[in-house]
Amino acid sequence: MTRALHEIYASLTAAGWIWLGLPLGGPFLPVVAPALTGPPEGHPERVRPDQPLTPTERALREQLLAPTGERG
């Protein structure tokens, strides 16, 4: 009987932790994301230095490089 009550208590505790959105296993180590390096060699979206940007690409580049206060 005592073992059954212990298992019920442990199950309800786990359900409560999950309901609250808390981790069950204690503190986890932070995950370090890999650095973004761009598309690999041969990728279709790789910028080609031998071709100039199109007018649309230049406009998009200017929007991305503009300070945030200047964008509307």
C-alpha positions as semicolon CSV with decimal commas, in nm:
position;residue;x (nm);y (nm);z (nm)
1;M;0,000;0,000;0,000
2;T;0,281;0,242;0,086
3;R;0,456;0,175;-0,244
4;A;0,135;0,239;-0,437
5;L;0,081;0,571;-0,257
6;H;0,442;0,669;-0,331
7;E;0,394;0,593;-0,703
8;I;0,068;0,790;-0,713
9;Y;0,240;1,083;-0,539
10;A;0,533;1,072;-0,783
11;S;0,296;1,060;-1,082
12;L;0,089;1,352;-0,960
13;T;0,403;1,551;-0,884
14;A;0,534;1,490;-1,236
15;A;0,197;1,587;-1,386
16;G;0,201;1,908;-1,182
17;W;0,551;1,998;-1,299
18;I;0,450;1,936;-1,661
19;W;0,128;2,139;-1,617
20;L;0,330;2,430;-1,479
21;G;0,580;2,401;-1,765
22;L;0,875;2,330;-1,540
23;P;1,155;2,087;-1,630
24;L;1,137;1,747;-1,462
25;G;1,505;1,663;-1,448
26;G;1,640;1,969;-1,274
27;P;1,851;2,242;-1,430
28;F;1,968;2,177;-1,783
29;L;2,285;2,306;-1,941
30;P;2,231;2,595;-2,181
31;V;2,229;2,501;-2,547
32;V;2,481;2,690;-2,758
33;A;2,359;2,743;-3,113
34;P;2,617;2,705;-3,387
35;A;2,733;3,026;-3,551
36;L;2,556;3,115;-3,873
37;T;2,800;3,111;-4,161
38;G;2,573;3,137;-4,464
39;P;2,504;2,887;-4,739
40;P;2,775;2,628;-4,812
41;E;2,977;2,626;-5,132
42;G;2,769;2,535;-5,435
43;H;2,439;2,634;-5,269
44;P;2,198;2,807;-5,513
45;E;2,159;3,107;-5,280
46;R;2,534;3,168;-5,256
47;V;2,626;3,520;-5,376
48;R;2,838;3,512;-5,689
49;P;3,111;3,778;-5,692
50;D;3,127;3,777;-6,073
51;Q;2,763;3,891;-6,115
52;P;2,639;4,235;-5,999
53;L;2,324;4,261;-5,791
54;T;1,996;4,322;-5,970
55;P;1,803;4,645;-5,894
56;T;1,565;4,450;-5,670
57;E;1,854;4,289;-5,482
58;R;2,021;4,628;-5,437
59;A;1,697;4,775;-5,299
60;L;1,659;4,485;-5,056
61;R;2,022;4,520;-4,950
62;E;1,971;4,891;-4,879
63;Q;1,660;4,814;-4,671
64;L;1,849;4,557;-4,467
65;L;2,149;4,784;-4,408
66;A;1,944;5,099;-4,330
67;P;1,925;5,205;-3,963
68;T;1,599;5,093;-3,801
69;G;1,473;5,452;-3,753
70;E;1,473;5,522;-4,128
71;R;1,254;5,228;-4,228
72;G;0,884;5,294;-4,262
